[in-house]
Short mmCIF file of C-alpha atoms (C1' of nucleotides) and ligand atoms in Angstrom, two decimals:
data_model
loop_
_atom_site.label_atom_id
_atom_site.label_comp_id
_atom_site.label_asym_id
_atom_site.label_seq_id
_atom_site.Cartn_x
_atom_site.Cartn_y
_atom_site.Cartn_z
CA MET C 1 -0.01 0.05 0.09
CA GLN C 2 1.00 3.57 -0.80
CA SER C 3 0.63 6.60 1.53
CA PHE C 4 -1.62 9.42 0.49
CA THR C 5 1.45 11.38 -0.60
CA GLU C 6 2.80 8.64 -2.71
CA GLU C 7 -0.60 8.28 -4.23
CA ASN C 8 -0.73 11.86 -5.17
CA TYR C 9 2.66 11.76 -6.86
CA LEU C 10 1.67 8.67 -8.81
CA LYS C 11 -1.51 10.40 -9.98
CA VAL C 12 0.46 13.62 -11.05
CA ILE C 13 3.11 11.62 -12.88
CA TYR C 14 0.32 9.68 -14.59
CA HIS C 15 -1.47 12.83 -15.67
CA LEU C 16 1.66 14.54 -16.80
CA SER C 17 2.85 11.53 -18.94
CA GLN C 18 -0.74 11.67 -20.65
CA ILE C 19 -0.07 15.13 -21.78
CA ASN C 20 3.44 14.50 -22.81
CA PRO C 21 4.51 10.86 -23.50
CA ASN C 22 8.15 11.59 -22.65
CA ALA C 23 9.72 11.05 -19.22
CA VAL C 24 8.17 13.41 -16.76
CA GLN C 25 10.45 16.19 -15.42
CA THR C 26 11.05 16.76 -11.74
CA ASN C 27 10.10 20.50 -12.12
CA ALA C 28 6.72 19.66 -13.67
CA ILE C 29 5.85 17.27 -10.83
CA ALA C 30 6.97 20.09 -8.30
CA GLU C 31 4.76 22.53 -9.84
CA LYS C 32 1.59 20.40 -9.91
CA MET C 33 2.24 19.14 -6.45
CA ALA C 34 2.95 22.75 -5.19
CA THR C 35 6.14 21.61 -3.62
CA ARG C 36 9.88 21.99 -4.17
CA ALA C 37 12.10 20.10 -6.79
CA ALA C 38 14.21 18.73 -3.93
CA SER C 39 11.19 17.08 -2.33
CA VAL C 40 10.21 15.60 -5.70
CA THR C 41 13.61 14.04 -6.09
CA ASP C 42 13.33 12.49 -2.61
CA MET C 43 9.95 11.11 -3.39
CA ILE C 44 10.85 9.80 -6.81
CA LYS C 45 13.79 7.91 -5.29
CA LYS C 46 11.29 6.21 -2.87
CA LEU C 47 8.88 5.36 -5.66
CA ALA C 48 11.71 3.99 -7.78
CA GLU C 49 12.80 1.84 -4.69
CA LYS C 50 9.21 0.45 -4.68
CA LYS C 51 9.39 -0.22 -8.45
CA LEU C 52 6.51 2.00 -9.18
CA VAL C 53 8.70 4.40 -11.42
CA ASP C 54 11.63 3.94 -13.54
CA TYR C 55 14.05 6.67 -12.91
CA ILE C 56 17.44 7.81 -14.33
CA LYS C 57 19.08 10.68 -12.64
CA TYR C 58 18.60 14.11 -14.49
CA GLN C 59 16.43 12.08 -17.09
CA GLY C 60 13.00 12.24 -15.44
CA VAL C 61 10.64 9.42 -14.51
CA THR C 62 8.21 7.06 -16.21
CA LEU C 63 5.56 4.81 -14.48
CA THR C 64 6.25 1.12 -14.45
CA PRO C 65 3.20 -1.16 -15.21
CA ALA C 66 2.68 -1.52 -11.45
CA GLY C 67 2.91 2.24 -11.05
CA GLU C 68 0.38 2.93 -13.86
CA THR C 69 -2.01 0.37 -12.42
CA ALA C 70 -1.87 2.02 -9.09
CA ALA C 71 -2.30 5.52 -10.72
CA ILE C 72 -5.22 4.41 -12.69
CA ARG C 73 -6.90 2.91 -9.61
CA ILE C 74 -6.84 6.36 -7.90
CA VAL C 75 -8.10 8.08 -11.00
CA ARG C 76 -10.97 5.59 -11.13
CA LYS C 77 -11.86 6.30 -7.41
CA HIS C 78 -11.55 10.05 -7.97
CA ARG C 79 -13.96 10.11 -10.86
CA LEU C 80 -16.49 7.70 -9.36
CA TRP C 81 -16.60 9.79 -6.18
CA GLU C 82 -17.21 12.87 -8.33
CA VAL C 83 -20.12 11.11 -10.01
CA PHE C 84 -21.45 10.29 -6.54
CA LEU C 85 -21.23 13.84 -5.32
CA VAL C 86 -22.98 15.39 -8.39
CA GLU C 87 -25.56 12.59 -9.10
CA LYS C 88 -26.47 11.73 -5.47
CA LEU C 89 -25.49 14.55 -3.38
CA LYS C 90 -26.33 17.30 -5.86
CA PHE C 91 -23.11 19.09 -5.89
CA LYS C 92 -22.30 21.40 -8.85
CA TRP C 93 -19.59 20.18 -11.30
CA ASP C 94 -17.22 22.99 -10.07
CA GLU C 95 -17.53 22.07 -6.29
CA VAL C 96 -16.49 18.43 -6.34
CA HIS C 97 -12.79 18.27 -7.17
CA ASP C 98 -11.27 19.05 -3.81
CA ILE C 99 -13.52 16.57 -1.86
CA ALA C 100 -12.84 13.80 -4.49
CA GLU C 101 -9.20 14.61 -3.93
CA GLU C 102 -9.64 13.34 -0.45
CA LEU C 103 -12.07 10.59 -1.12
CA GLU C 104 -9.80 9.02 -3.68
CA HIS C 105 -7.49 7.81 -0.99
CA ILE C 106 -10.02 5.71 0.87
CA ASN C 107 -8.64 2.32 0.74
CA SER C 108 -11.26 -0.43 0.21
CA PHE C 109 -11.71 -2.61 -2.99
CA ALA C 110 -15.27 -3.59 -1.80
CA LEU C 111 -16.17 0.06 -1.37
CA ILE C 112 -15.30 1.23 -4.77
CA GLU C 113 -16.88 -1.71 -6.58
CA ARG C 114 -20.06 -1.30 -4.66
CA LEU C 115 -20.09 2.43 -5.34
CA ASP C 116 -19.66 1.77 -9.04
CA ASP C 117 -22.64 -0.54 -8.88
CA PHE C 118 -24.77 1.96 -6.98
CA LEU C 119 -23.99 4.59 -9.59
CA GLY C 120 -24.92 2.33 -12.52
CA PHE C 121 -21.35 1.85 -13.79
CA PRO C 122 -20.94 5.40 -15.17
CA LYS C 123 -18.49 5.69 -18.08
CA ARG C 124 -17.67 9.40 -17.56
CA ASP C 125 -17.30 11.81 -14.63
CA PRO C 126 -19.08 15.08 -14.33
CA HIS C 127 -16.34 16.84 -16.29
CA GLY C 128 -16.61 14.27 -19.16
CA ASP C 129 -13.43 12.38 -18.11
CA PRO C 130 -13.62 8.70 -18.78
CA ILE C 131 -13.80 6.24 -15.86
CA PRO C 132 -11.62 3.23 -16.23
CA ASN C 133 -13.17 -0.04 -15.28
CA LYS C 134 -12.21 -2.46 -12.51
CA GLU C 135 -9.45 -3.75 -14.75
CA GLY C 136 -8.06 -0.22 -15.54
CA ILE C 137 -9.38 -0.17 -19.06
CA PHE C 138 -10.72 3.05 -20.63
CA GLU C 139 -13.34 2.92 -23.27
CA PRO C 140 -12.01 4.27 -26.49
CA SER C 141 -13.56 7.57 -27.91
CA GLU C 142 -12.69 10.04 -30.47
CA ASN C 143 -12.69 13.52 -29.06
CA MET C 144 -11.20 16.76 -30.26
CA HIS C 145 -10.81 20.18 -28.77
CA LEU C 146 -13.56 22.56 -29.76
CA HIS C 147 -10.87 24.82 -31.20
CA GLN C 148 -9.96 22.10 -33.77
CA LEU C 149 -13.61 21.41 -34.91
CA GLY C 150 -13.50 23.81 -37.90
CA LYS C 151 -15.95 26.37 -39.17
CA GLY C 152 -19.36 25.07 -40.00
CA TYR C 153 -19.07 21.83 -38.10
CA THR C 154 -21.52 20.73 -35.47
CA GLY C 155 -20.50 18.80 -32.31
CA ILE C 156 -21.58 17.69 -28.93
CA ILE C 157 -19.66 18.81 -25.86
CA ILE C 158 -18.37 15.59 -24.00
CA GLY C 159 -15.92 17.05 -21.53
CA VAL C 160 -13.49 19.69 -20.50
CA THR C 161 -9.70 19.72 -19.97
CA GLU C 162 -9.58 22.45 -17.28
CA HIS C 163 -11.23 21.86 -13.92
CA SER C 164 -11.00 25.17 -12.05
CA SER C 165 -14.15 26.46 -10.52
CA PRO C 166 -14.00 29.90 -12.31
CA PHE C 167 -13.75 28.06 -15.69
CA LEU C 168 -16.60 25.71 -14.92
CA LYS C 169 -18.84 28.57 -13.66
CA HIS C 170 -18.07 30.50 -16.77
CA LEU C 171 -19.07 27.61 -18.99
CA GLU C 172 -22.26 27.13 -17.07
CA LYS C 173 -23.11 30.83 -17.54
CA LEU C 174 -22.63 30.45 -21.24
CA GLY C 175 -24.92 27.34 -21.40
CA LEU C 176 -21.85 25.20 -22.36
CA THR C 177 -22.27 22.10 -20.40
CA ILE C 178 -21.85 18.41 -21.15
CA GLY C 179 -24.20 17.05 -23.82
CA VAL C 180 -24.92 20.48 -25.42
CA THR C 181 -24.97 20.46 -29.13
CA LEU C 182 -23.10 23.40 -30.82
CA THR C 183 -22.12 24.64 -34.33
CA VAL C 184 -19.06 26.78 -35.13
CA GLN C 185 -19.99 29.89 -37.01
CA GLU C 186 -16.82 31.73 -37.09
CA ILE C 187 -13.27 31.42 -35.94
CA THR C 188 -11.60 34.92 -35.72
CA ASP C 189 -8.12 35.06 -37.40
CA PHE C 190 -7.09 37.96 -35.12
CA ASP C 191 -7.33 36.35 -31.68
CA GLY C 192 -8.66 32.80 -32.41
CA SER C 193 -11.92 33.46 -30.65
CA VAL C 194 -14.85 31.28 -31.58
CA GLU C 195 -18.40 32.26 -32.50
CA LEU C 196 -20.83 29.44 -31.65
CA LEU C 197 -24.51 28.67 -32.21
CA VAL C 198 -25.93 27.08 -29.12
CA ASN C 199 -29.70 26.45 -28.82
CA SER C 200 -30.33 29.07 -31.67
CA LYS C 201 -28.48 31.63 -29.90
CA THR C 202 -24.93 33.09 -30.68
CA VAL C 203 -22.17 32.57 -28.06
CA ASN C 204 -18.57 33.97 -28.33
CA ILE C 205 -15.84 32.36 -26.50
CA SER C 206 -11.98 33.14 -26.43
CA LYS C 207 -9.58 30.81 -27.95
CA GLU C 208 -8.42 29.87 -24.45
CA VAL C 209 -11.88 28.66 -23.54
CA ALA C 210 -12.40 26.73 -26.82
CA GLN C 211 -9.04 24.96 -26.13
CA HIS C 212 -10.43 23.47 -22.94
CA ILE C 213 -13.67 22.04 -24.32
CA LEU C 214 -13.74 18.63 -25.74
CA VAL C 215 -16.35 17.62 -28.44
CA LYS C 216 -17.16 14.85 -30.74
CA LYS C 217 -18.73 15.43 -34.28
CA MET S 1 -8.08 21.74 11.74
CA GLN S 2 -6.64 18.57 13.26
CA SER S 3 -4.57 15.72 11.60
CA PHE S 4 -6.12 12.27 11.23
CA THR S 5 -4.05 11.13 14.25
CA GLU S 6 -5.26 13.97 16.48
CA GLU S 7 -8.95 13.22 15.39
CA ASN S 8 -8.51 9.49 16.35
CA TYR S 9 -7.12 10.45 19.71
CA LEU S 10 -9.95 12.99 20.30
CA LYS S 11 -12.60 10.29 19.41
CA VAL S 12 -11.04 7.71 21.64
CA ILE S 13 -10.86 10.10 24.57
CA TYR S 14 -14.42 11.04 24.02
CA HIS S 15 -15.56 7.33 23.93
CA LEU S 16 -13.54 6.45 27.11
CA SER S 17 -15.04 9.34 29.00
CA GLN S 18 -18.42 8.28 28.05
CA ILE S 19 -17.86 4.91 29.76
CA ASN S 20 -16.18 6.35 32.81
CA PRO S 21 -16.89 10.01 33.60
CA ASN S 22 -13.51 10.54 35.33
CA ALA S 23 -10.51 11.77 33.68
CA VAL S 24 -9.33 9.33 31.02
CA GLN S 25 -6.02 7.47 31.83
CA THR S 26 -3.00 7.45 29.54
CA ASN S 27 -2.89 3.63 29.56
CA ALA S 28 -6.50 3.30 28.53
CA ILE S 29 -5.90 5.59 25.55
CA ALA S 30 -2.81 3.65 24.60
CA GLU S 31 -4.67 0.38 24.60
CA LYS S 32 -7.52 1.65 22.52
CA MET S 33 -5.17 3.36 20.02
CA ALA S 34 -2.89 0.23 19.87
CA THR S 35 0.07 2.52 20.68
CA ARG S 36 2.47 3.08 23.64
CA ALA S 37 1.83 5.11 26.63
CA ALA S 38 4.91 7.37 25.89
CA SER S 39 3.21 8.20 22.43
CA VAL S 40 -0.04 8.97 24.21
CA THR S 41 1.71 11.42 26.58
CA ASP S 42 3.28 13.21 23.55
CA MET S 43 0.07 13.59 21.82
CA ILE S 44 -1.91 14.71 24.99
CA LYS S 45 0.58 17.47 25.32
CA LYS S 46 -0.09 18.60 21.75
CA LEU S 47 -3.89 18.42 22.24
CA ALA S 48 -3.51 20.40 25.62
CA GLU S 49 -1.41 22.94 23.74
CA LYS S 50 -4.27 23.34 21.25
CA LYS S 51 -6.80 23.71 24.05
CA LEU S 52 -8.62 20.53 23.07
CA VAL S 53 -8.06 18.70 26.35
CA ASP S 54 -7.47 19.70 29.86
CA TYR S 55 -4.41 17.86 31.23
CA ILE S 56 -2.72 17.53 34.58
CA LYS S 57 0.44 15.41 34.68
CA TYR S 58 -0.17 11.99 36.14
CA GLN S 59 -3.92 12.82 36.53
CA GLY S 60 -5.33 11.92 33.10
CA VAL S 61 -7.25 14.04 30.57
CA THR S 62 -10.65 15.52 29.99
CA LEU S 63 -11.88 17.03 26.80
CA THR S 64 -12.48 20.82 26.77
CA PRO S 65 -15.82 22.04 25.24
CA ALA S 66 -13.88 22.65 22.02
CA GLY S 67 -12.39 19.19 22.10
CA GLU S 68 -15.81 17.53 22.78
CA THR S 69 -17.36 19.42 19.95
CA ALA S 70 -14.57 18.25 17.54
CA ALA S 71 -14.85 14.63 18.84
CA ILE S 72 -18.71 14.68 18.32
CA ARG S 73 -18.25 15.93 14.83
CA ILE S 74 -16.16 12.89 14.04
CA VAL S 75 -18.62 10.54 15.65
CA ARG S 76 -21.33 12.16 13.57
CA LYS S 77 -19.36 11.58 10.33
CA HIS S 78 -18.47 8.06 11.19
CA ARG S 79 -22.17 7.06 11.98
CA LEU S 80 -23.59 8.81 8.94
CA TRP S 81 -21.01 7.06 6.63
CA GLU S 82 -21.92 3.73 8.24
CA VAL S 83 -25.62 4.41 7.48
CA PHE S 84 -24.58 5.19 3.85
CA LEU S 85 -22.57 2.01 3.46
CA VAL S 86 -25.37 -0.22 4.74
CA GLU S 87 -28.37 1.47 3.46
CA LYS S 88 -27.16 2.54 0.00
CA LEU S 89 -24.20 0.27 -0.75
CA LYS S 90 -25.63 -2.76 0.91
CA PHE S 91 -22.76 -3.62 3.16
CA LYS S 92 -23.46 -5.78 6.14
CA TRP S 93 -23.42 -4.22 9.64
CA ASP S 94 -20.26 -6.00 10.52
CA GLU S 95 -18.38 -4.86 7.47
CA VAL S 96 -18.62 -1.13 7.77
CA HIS S 97 -16.57 -0.12 10.76
CA ASP S 98 -13.14 -0.05 9.25
CA ILE S 99 -14.19 1.84 6.05
CA ALA S 100 -16.11 4.51 8.20
CA GLU S 101 -12.86 4.84 10.25
CA GLU S 102 -11.19 6.25 7.11
CA LEU S 103 -14.29 8.14 5.79
CA GLU S 104 -14.77 9.91 9.07
CA HIS S 105 -11.69 12.12 8.35
CA ILE S 106 -12.86 13.63 5.18
CA ASN S 107 -13.01 17.20 5.71
CA SER S 108 -15.97 18.99 4.23
CA PHE S 109 -18.82 20.61 6.04
CA ALA S 110 -21.04 20.59 2.95
CA LEU S 111 -20.39 17.01 2.26
CA ILE S 112 -21.55 15.71 5.49
CA GLU S 113 -24.67 17.92 5.48
CA ARG S 114 -25.71 16.79 2.03
CA LEU S 115 -24.96 13.33 2.94
CA ASP S 116 -27.21 13.55 6.02
CA ASP S 117 -29.93 14.99 3.73
CA PHE S 118 -29.38 12.26 1.20
CA LEU S 119 -29.79 9.60 3.91
CA GLY S 120 -33.04 11.18 5.31
CA PHE S 121 -31.58 12.60 8.48
CA PRO S 122 -31.09 9.22 10.19
CA LYS S 123 -31.27 9.17 14.00
CA ARG S 124 -29.18 5.99 14.52
CA ASP S 125 -26.39 4.06 12.68
CA PRO S 126 -26.57 0.40 11.79
CA HIS S 127 -25.54 -0.72 15.23
CA GLY S 128 -28.08 1.46 16.90
CA ASP S 129 -25.65 4.15 17.99
CA PRO S 130 -27.23 7.59 18.07
CA ILE S 131 -26.24 10.23 15.50
CA PRO S 132 -25.76 13.67 16.73
CA ASN S 133 -27.18 16.47 14.72
CA LYS S 134 -25.40 19.30 13.04
CA GLU S 135 -25.17 21.12 16.38
CA GLY S 136 -23.82 18.07 18.09
CA ILE S 137 -27.07 17.23 20.10
CA PHE S 138 -27.98 13.71 20.60
CA GLU S 139 -31.60 12.66 20.87
CA PRO S 140 -32.43 11.49 24.35
CA SER S 141 -33.43 7.81 24.66
CA GLU S 142 -33.87 5.29 27.57
CA ASN S 143 -31.95 2.21 26.73
CA MET S 144 -30.83 -0.66 29.03
CA HIS S 145 -28.61 -3.66 28.63
CA LEU S 146 -30.56 -6.84 27.76
CA HIS S 147 -28.87 -8.33 30.84
CA GLN S 148 -30.74 -5.80 33.07
CA LEU S 149 -34.21 -6.23 31.52
CA GLY S 150 -35.46 -8.85 33.99
CA LYS S 151 -37.29 -12.02 33.77
CA GLY S 152 -40.68 -11.85 32.00
CA TYR S 153 -40.09 -8.47 30.39
CA THR S 154 -40.41 -7.77 26.63
CA GLY S 155 -38.07 -5.38 24.81
CA ILE S 156 -37.04 -4.26 21.41
CA ILE S 157 -33.35 -4.43 20.30
CA ILE S 158 -32.20 -0.88 19.71
CA GLY S 159 -28.50 -1.25 19.55
CA VAL S 160 -25.13 -2.99 20.45
CA THR S 161 -22.29 -1.95 22.58
CA GLU S 162 -19.65 -4.15 20.92
CA HIS S 163 -18.89 -3.75 17.29
CA SER S 164 -16.54 -6.54 16.31
CA SER S 165 -17.42 -8.57 13.24
CA PRO S 166 -17.42 -12.00 15.15
CA PHE S 167 -19.99 -10.57 17.64
CA LEU S 168 -22.25 -8.99 15.05
CA LYS S 169 -22.13 -12.15 12.89
CA HIS S 170 -23.09 -14.18 15.90
CA LEU S 171 -26.18 -12.01 16.58
CA GLU S 172 -27.19 -12.22 13.02
CA LYS S 173 -27.14 -15.96 13.07
CA LEU S 174 -29.23 -16.02 16.26
CA GLY S 175 -31.73 -13.54 14.62
CA LEU S 176 -30.87 -10.89 17.22
CA THR S 177 -30.71 -7.77 14.95
CA ILE S 178 -31.95 -4.17 15.41
CA GLY S 179 -35.58 -3.81 15.78
CA VAL S 180 -36.35 -7.39 16.83
CA THR S 181 -38.74 -7.97 19.69
CA LEU S 182 -37.74 -10.31 22.37
CA THR S 183 -38.86 -11.60 25.89
CA VAL S 184 -36.76 -12.82 28.73
CA GLN S 185 -37.83 -16.27 29.72
CA GLU S 186 -35.07 -17.19 32.22
CA ILE S 187 -31.84 -15.74 33.52
CA THR S 188 -29.66 -18.59 34.81
CA ASP S 189 -28.19 -18.03 38.29
CA PHE S 190 -25.23 -20.25 37.60
CA ASP S 191 -23.60 -18.34 34.76
CA GLY S 192 -25.81 -15.37 34.03
CA SER S 193 -26.89 -16.82 30.73
CA VAL S 194 -30.21 -15.58 29.33
CA GLU S 195 -32.99 -17.54 27.72
CA LEU S 196 -34.98 -15.51 25.23
CA LEU S 197 -38.20 -15.93 23.24
CA VAL S 198 -37.60 -14.50 19.75
CA ASN S 199 -40.12 -15.03 17.04
CA SER S 200 -41.75 -17.76 18.96
CA LYS S 201 -38.48 -19.59 19.23
CA THR S 202 -36.30 -20.09 22.30
CA VAL S 203 -32.77 -18.55 22.02
CA ASN S 204 -30.01 -18.91 24.58
CA ILE S 205 -27.29 -16.32 24.79
CA SER S 206 -24.43 -16.05 27.31
CA LYS S 207 -24.18 -13.32 29.94
CA GLU S 208 -21.43 -11.64 27.91
CA VAL S 209 -23.61 -11.45 24.84
CA ALA S 210 -26.62 -10.08 26.74
CA GLN S 211 -24.31 -7.42 28.20
CA HIS S 212 -23.63 -6.03 24.77
CA ILE S 213 -27.22 -5.77 23.52
CA LEU S 214 -29.22 -2.52 24.14
CA VAL S 215 -33.09 -2.87 24.50
CA LYS S 216 -35.85 -0.67 25.26
CA LYS S 217 -39.11 -1.84 27.01
"C1'" DT W 1 33.25 25.79 -28.07
"C1'" DT W 2 32.87 28.49 -24.22
"C1'" DA W 3 29.83 30.99 -21.42
"C1'" DT W 4 25.27 31.41 -19.37
"C1'" DT W 5 20.96 29.79 -17.87
"C1'" DT W 6 17.91 26.27 -16.55
"C1'" DT W 7 17.10 21.97 -14.25
"C1'" DT W 8 18.06 18.58 -10.93
"C1'" DT W 9 20.40 16.63 -7.18
"C1'" DT W 10 22.79 16.51 -2.71
"C1'" DA W 11 23.64 17.98 1.92
"C1'" DG W 12 21.87 19.21 6.03
"C1'" DA W 13 17.78 20.82 8.81
"C1'" DT W 14 13.06 20.76 10.61
"C1'" DA W 15 8.49 19.11 12.18
"C1'" DA W 16 5.23 15.27 13.15
"C1'" DA W 17 4.33 10.91 15.02
"C1'" DT W 18 6.04 7.08 16.64
"C1'" DC W 19 9.29 3.89 19.51
"C1'" DT W 20 12.41 1.78 23.55
"C1'" DA W 21 14.50 2.15 27.90
"C1'" DA W 22 14.96 4.32 32.03
"C1'" DA W 23 13.34 7.58 35.60
"C1'" DA W 24 9.75 9.52 38.30
"C1'" DA W 25 5.24 9.72 40.44
"C1'" DT W 26 1.30 7.40 42.10
"C1'" DA W 27 -1.26 3.57 44.10
"C1'" DA W 28 -1.60 -0.61 46.55
"C1'" DT W 29 0.24 -3.91 49.98
"C1'" DT W 30 2.47 -5.68 53.61
"C1'" DA T 1 5.52 3.80 57.30
"C1'" DA T 2 8.12 1.17 54.38
"C1'" DT T 3 7.99 -1.84 50.36
"C1'" DT T 4 6.23 -3.24 46.12
"C1'" DA T 5 3.63 -2.82 42.05
"C1'" DT T 6 1.51 0.04 38.57
"C1'" DT T 7 1.14 4.00 35.88
"C1'" DT T 8 3.04 7.80 33.65
"C1'" DT T 9 6.61 10.69 32.02
"C1'" DT T 10 11.14 12.01 30.14
"C1'" DA T 11 15.19 11.28 27.22
"C1'" DG T 12 16.88 10.09 23.17
"C1'" DA T 13 16.20 7.63 18.53
"C1'" DT T 14 13.80 6.64 14.24
"C1'" DT T 15 10.85 7.35 10.08
"C1'" DT T 16 8.31 10.12 6.81
"C1'" DA T 17 7.80 14.23 4.35
"C1'" DT T 18 9.21 18.52 4.08
"C1'" DC T 19 12.39 22.58 3.40
"C1'" DT T 20 16.64 25.93 1.92
"C1'" DA T 21 21.03 26.62 0.12
"C1'" DA T 22 24.72 25.08 -2.47
"C1'" DA T 23 26.71 21.92 -5.85
"C1'" DA T 24 26.41 19.34 -10.15
"C1'" DA T 25 24.63 18.31 -14.58
"C1'" DA T 26 22.23 19.35 -18.86
"C1'" DA T 27 20.44 22.53 -22.05
"C1'" DT T 28 20.71 26.87 -24.50
"C1'" DA T 29 23.08 30.86 -26.26
"C1'" DA T 30 26.81 33.63 -27.56
MN1 MN V 301 -5.44 13.35 -3.46
MN1 MN V 302 -13.31 15.21 -12.92
MN1 MN V 303 -10.23 7.02 12.20
MN1 MN V 304 -21.54 2.16 14.39
#
DNA sequence: TTATTTTTTTAGATAAATCTAAAAATAATT
DNA sequence: AATTATTTTTAGATTTATCTAAAAAAATAA
């Protein structure tokens, strides 16, 4: 078993290696964990000792298969708890992250399997992120960022790649929530902002916002 | 805020001072926490520093009002989570304690209030223990141990004062679960064992078992 | 290729929670 | 009241996860 701290490191390394498939840098981990590079080096050595990461000095880390399994288990728990909080306890999608950040460390196999059952085996969390099954397998899906959808195309919002409360509240105000259908009317050359048609109304969003919305055609 | 460890100490001190209203002894805490007396002394000093306990060297500890409030908050969380695990996730009453022991430390006021709402504001946990309300108030109730009920009297099981899995499984096998009506037919002089009538069948239990069942007339 | 900047690691400290062994205080027995 | 037994505390270590400051390596720029 891992400590909470070790689990948080594993999850951060996992997420960073999703974004960039190369070895994960010490500094990148330090920033995500809001800690110091020296602390990261200490912890990496410990995780390497436990065979959860492969580590070469000055060359960053990658998860071993055991490390990835552990990381995915935590991601699974985090996302299932988020579904519980939104679906059952009626939290808003911008309120659940911090609580799930604690709940993900509760250590009981039976608990998470029963929770999954209770929730009806959901495939995505409230932010559209996929939930791996018991074996750690993600359902394949073809998403793209709204920014890349192209003028004239219609898509359905299936997720977001930014989870901060201000961003999520902003989307909600604009009516851009999961499952909503939209059409790209215009992409401005000047600043990359995007004009959308949503429920027969025109909505303008910045390039930055568009880059954090996932859609499928 | 308190650490998990501090919270566990506060809860143990609270429970011990319920059983015996005098100051709680260092050794009693050490036994319950499965730790050493020296460690308890260290932690007591820290809790006294934080004004959560009153402490006189060699004279044991008592909770301050702030300490009691903190302890009751943890008890509330523990018991509400147990209700969730049994009522919603279909765990057995002997399986929930260890999981609740972790969940009780999740730190979110909104979470516990919404959970309480979701569960329909239960008044007792799966073992019959009372759940304090948001303000820390317990509903008054007049229980007695089955052992003290007296020959010929009829009562309803409302709780247990022993939470180990073997004990709870034993009760279940005997049909002695919460809400069941029973009549005392005989109390044996020799060993204090009790003969009960439960659902028109005779059930014999030892004195030790009878001492851990709470009933009301 | 040399110099500069950035990244990463080491060395050494600190704080929290624990432990063992020994000393001190209190309680119980002669 | 003196002795013995029990309980509790102190002293000093250990383990885990941090940190700062300085050294070392790697990457970038001149
Ligand atoms: Mn976490
Ligand atoms: Mn999420
Ligand atoms: Mn606990
Ligand atoms: Mn209980």
